[in-house]
Amino acid sequence: MIYTAFIKGKNYRFPDLATLLAKASPRRSADELAGIAAESELERAVAQKILADVPLQHFLDQPLIAPEVDEVSKLILEQHDAQAFTAIQSLTVGEFREWLLAGEHDLSAMAFAFTPEMVAAVSKIMRNQELIAVASRCQVISQFRNTIGLPGRLSTRLQPNHPTDNPRAIAASILDGLLYGSGDAVIGINPATDNLDNVHTLLNLLDEVINQHQIPTQSCVLSHVTTSMELMQRGAPIDLVFQSIAGTEAANRSFGIDLAMLAEAKAMAEDLGRGSVGQQVMYFETGQGSALSANAHHGIDAQTCEARAYAVARAFSPLLVNSVVGFIGPEYLYDAKQIIRAGLEDHFCGKLLGLPMGCDICYTNHAEADQNDMDNLLTLLGVAGCNYIMGIPGSDDIMLAYQSTSFHDALYLRQLLNLRPAPEFEAWLNKMGIFNGHNCLANDQSKQRFLNQFKSLPQF
Amino acid sequence: MKDAWHSLTEFTPARIAQGRAGFSLPTEAILEFQLAHAAARDAVQQNWQVEQFNQSLIASGFETIQLNTLVSNRVQYLQRPDLGRQLDQSSKDLLQSYSDSNYDLVMIVSNGLSSLAIDQHGLNLLKSIDLAFQNSPLKLAPICLVANARVALADEIGSLLGAKSAVILVGERPGLSVADSIGAYLTYAPKLGNTDAERNCISNIHSPDGLSYSLAAQKLAYLTSQARLKGYSGVLLKDDDVSSTYIQQNFA
């Protein structure tokens, strides 16, 4: 369908829904690189005005990619809850925005009434404060060995990476993180290499640390899903299966995955039965621009592609999902303004679609951003009720060569917004003398017992 | 004040046990971080003296070919990854003149996001790779040098040469702790349109804290021979080499 308008003496014409969405998208370098962005501020504002009048029903009637050629499109239609949708069926995108802001509706019951394209569309005509306010009303709780996403809680992924995966170096960073109260979302290592023996060694290390100290958390080595599957067959102690995912079948193929493969991996990990309070075994990462980077975006803008990735994620009831928002670089998100906007959009879209969203609040050294910008996004996402953030020693990932949030940053949000760790983990921190019972670090003396215990690991 | 476990910093260059002021970092740690960020930002902008590098290779007995992408300057390189994935016309013509040489492997070197990385480690890494392939029957193409390339440029170079495999050594983006790291990407049967799932990556090659030249070279030789044996590279080609794992280096 063609979308047209006559505004300020000029005719505007957008040949299809994908074009309209791209032109209405807040400015970002990814869409400019793809040649699909608005060519002027006026064209963007006009596209947003037209988009606001599009009925939500159009997104069901006009799939952005035909379901016959794209399994993500097919999945989106299969997931759709037509029954719940009846409550919003008659709304346009603009009316949907007001429906969300009215604050009168239970959003969690509506997660599958919304499609990725609907939430992406409405986000494009919402201001940052609205993305924050609406997302803060969505609670998504997930469980494996603890409970993540409860109100008033903030979890952290402890990310102890090292450029050669040296177990002793990694153990030192883990200890540092635990002593700062980090690690309840997951202790998750990005391996420098997918070498099977190497990944197996790291999995054993994490299993040993968690078991020896009875830490109510889960581990993950973020290798390719096929590596995790091979290692599960070899008996490796895998809590969570990780995979990067994207919003089109072709982009997922460029990652070497498809939906069937993810389903198989999930079933294998569930069979291991390693969870205690829950069995949500999947961990996904995403990021705007990944489909473009794989040359697999089908003319769809980066933010809408990203929301489509969340349809993939929610098909597997994950424990954790986070956008790695600034990781991809300035060709996709040019500066802090774009990174901050994208971070808020991703959290909003993910939460509306029913995902336990965290965020890797981050930037690379070739982007126009710095740690102050991350402080801003960190604070905004804290207010928005983000489930978890990253914890990296001093914000500096010495293997992936980018900067994220630190153990200290989590302390900042905890103190400022009175956000506590997952309850099981908080109890453990208090018991070990790491926290003082009041959501604050204890003094060094009280940590000494745990420190001595930890140093008895064979790695030291 | 630093933390009681500060002695553990001997095991890792990570910014651990830095201590705190309230919830935040001590002043010294904050200023050190900003200094490192400034240095990394400057490193990204640094141009590559490719002719100088070329001379050092020739002096060490390597045969080379110099190529160009469509990128005209460093700022454009950062903003237009598509241009860094394409050769200019004269480079294409030059490569076509080598196309009946039946090469098994072409090695490509580019500064990527860190000119410093290639200047510091490029020559030594190539020497180690040369050594690792010494007893191999593979026919190697001259080393292709090309400034401001993206990884996927290896597909075009490999296919124009008709090489069975392509490896690109490229400067990785500078981090705060390491600004001179090299990544190596292997693609079997390189052709335009290869996806990242069809590549194997060996990252974090730098000294002294990264993957050593010799282990990187061994791993590359292992993956290249496995790719030839199986007829593919990428996520399905698992690195199952127990002889050259990092464990060797980590516990050496």
mmCIF file of N, CA, C and O in Angstrom, chain B residues 14 32 41 44 48 53 59 84 91-92 94 101 111 129 152 175 185-186 190 225 233 243:
data_model
loop_
_atom_site.group_PDB
_atom_site.id
_atom_site.type_symbol
_atom_site.label_atom_id
_atom_site.label_comp_id
_atom_site.label_asym_id
_atom_site.label_seq_id
_atom_site.Cartn_x
_atom_site.Cartn_y
_atom_site.Cartn_z
ATOM 1 N N ALA B 14 43.240 -6.490 33.628
ATOM 2 C CA ALA B 14 41.914 -5.892 33.857
ATOM 3 C C ALA B 14 41.975 -4.900 35.014
ATOM 4 O O ALA B 14 42.826 -5.013 35.894
ATOM 5 N N GLU B 32 43.196 8.026 35.202
ATOM 6 C CA GLU B 32 43.925 7.023 34.408
ATOM 7 C C GLU B 32 43.027 6.498 33.279
ATOM 8 O O GLU B 32 43.460 6.333 32.138
ATOM 9 N N ARG B 41 41.397 6.972 21.378
ATOM 10 C CA ARG B 41 40.721 7.813 20.380
ATOM 11 C C ARG B 41 41.731 8.305 19.341
ATOM 12 O O ARG B 41 41.463 8.302 18.136
ATOM 13 N N VAL B 44 42.826 5.499 16.827
ATOM 14 C CA VAL B 44 41.870 5.198 15.759
ATOM 15 C C VAL B 44 42.154 6.064 14.532
ATOM 16 O O VAL B 44 42.064 5.607 13.391
ATOM 17 N N TRP B 48 48.116 4.867 8.170
ATOM 18 C CA TRP B 48 49.072 3.763 8.036
ATOM 19 C C TRP B 48 50.108 4.121 6.974
ATOM 20 O O TRP B 48 49.731 4.496 5.860
ATOM 21 N N PHE B 53 55.809 -0.140 5.514
ATOM 22 C CA PHE B 53 55.550 -1.533 5.891
ATOM 23 C C PHE B 53 55.928 -2.468 4.742
ATOM 24 O O PHE B 53 56.544 -3.525 4.941
ATOM 25 N N ALA B 59 62.297 -6.473 2.515
ATOM 26 C CA ALA B 59 63.616 -6.686 3.128
ATOM 27 C C ALA B 59 63.691 -8.041 3.822
ATOM 28 O O ALA B 59 64.774 -8.620 3.974
ATOM 29 N N GLY B 84 35.052 0.109 2.152
ATOM 30 C CA GLY B 84 36.216 -0.663 2.604
ATOM 31 C C GLY B 84 36.137 -2.121 2.202
ATOM 32 O O GLY B 84 37.090 -2.885 2.407
ATOM 33 N N SER B 91 43.226 -1.957 -8.945
ATOM 34 C CA SER B 91 43.582 -3.106 -8.104
ATOM 35 C C SER B 91 42.956 -4.387 -8.659
ATOM 36 O O SER B 91 43.586 -5.453 -8.666
ATOM 37 N N LYS B 92 41.715 -4.272 -9.136
ATOM 38 C CA LYS B 92 41.054 -5.454 -9.725
ATOM 39 C C LYS B 92 41.837 -5.940 -10.939
ATOM 40 O O LYS B 92 42.069 -7.141 -11.108
ATOM 41 N N LEU B 94 44.932 -5.455 -11.667
ATOM 42 C CA LEU B 94 46.214 -6.017 -11.241
ATOM 43 C C LEU B 94 46.050 -7.468 -10.781
ATOM 44 O O LEU B 94 46.807 -8.355 -11.169
ATOM 45 N N SER B 101 47.234 -18.473 -11.513
ATOM 46 C CA SER B 101 48.391 -18.982 -10.773
ATOM 47 C C SER B 101 48.069 -20.146 -9.840
ATOM 48 O O SER B 101 48.961 -20.700 -9.215
ATOM 49 N N ASN B 111 45.536 -2.279 7.834
ATOM 50 C CA ASN B 111 45.571 -1.591 9.128
ATOM 51 C C ASN B 111 44.233 -1.652 9.858
ATOM 52 O O ASN B 111 44.193 -1.627 11.081
ATOM 53 N N ILE B 129 53.847 -17.051 10.651
ATOM 54 C CA ILE B 129 52.926 -17.765 9.769
ATOM 55 C C ILE B 129 53.725 -18.473 8.667
ATOM 56 O O ILE B 129 53.488 -19.642 8.347
ATOM 57 N N ALA B 152 35.567 -8.261 4.836
ATOM 58 C CA ALA B 152 34.972 -8.911 3.662
ATOM 59 C C ALA B 152 35.702 -8.587 2.364
ATOM 60 O O ALA B 152 35.426 -9.205 1.328
ATOM 61 N N GLY B 175 41.384 -0.708 22.126
ATOM 62 C CA GLY B 175 40.715 -0.657 23.415
ATOM 63 C C GLY B 175 41.503 0.224 24.357
ATOM 64 O O GLY B 175 42.524 0.793 23.973
ATOM 65 N N TYR B 185 41.213 -13.505 9.939
ATOM 66 C CA TYR B 185 39.959 -14.133 9.497
ATOM 67 C C TYR B 185 40.249 -15.026 8.314
ATOM 68 O O TYR B 185 40.828 -14.596 7.322
ATOM 69 N N LEU B 186 39.816 -16.282 8.412
ATOM 70 C CA LEU B 186 40.020 -17.260 7.343
ATOM 71 C C LEU B 186 38.699 -17.536 6.632
ATOM 72 O O LEU B 186 37.682 -17.768 7.287
ATOM 73 N N PRO B 190 36.772 -18.242 -1.057
ATOM 74 C CA PRO B 190 36.294 -16.857 -0.961
ATOM 75 C C PRO B 190 35.595 -16.402 -2.228
ATOM 76 O O PRO B 190 36.070 -16.667 -3.332
ATOM 77 N N SER B 225 44.244 -26.078 7.150
ATOM 78 C CA SER B 225 44.298 -27.459 6.664
ATOM 79 C C SER B 225 42.965 -28.169 6.894
ATOM 80 O O SER B 225 42.500 -28.941 6.051
ATOM 81 N N SER B 233 34.763 -23.428 5.691
ATOM 82 C CA SER B 233 35.242 -22.744 6.892
ATOM 83 C C SER B 233 34.031 -22.153 7.593
ATOM 84 O O SER B 233 32.921 -22.219 7.075
ATOM 85 N N SER B 243 46.394 -29.545 20.584
ATOM 86 C CA SER B 243 47.837 -29.300 20.726
ATOM 87 C C SER B 243 48.155 -27.818 20.869
ATOM 88 O O SER B 243 49.136 -27.444 21.468
#
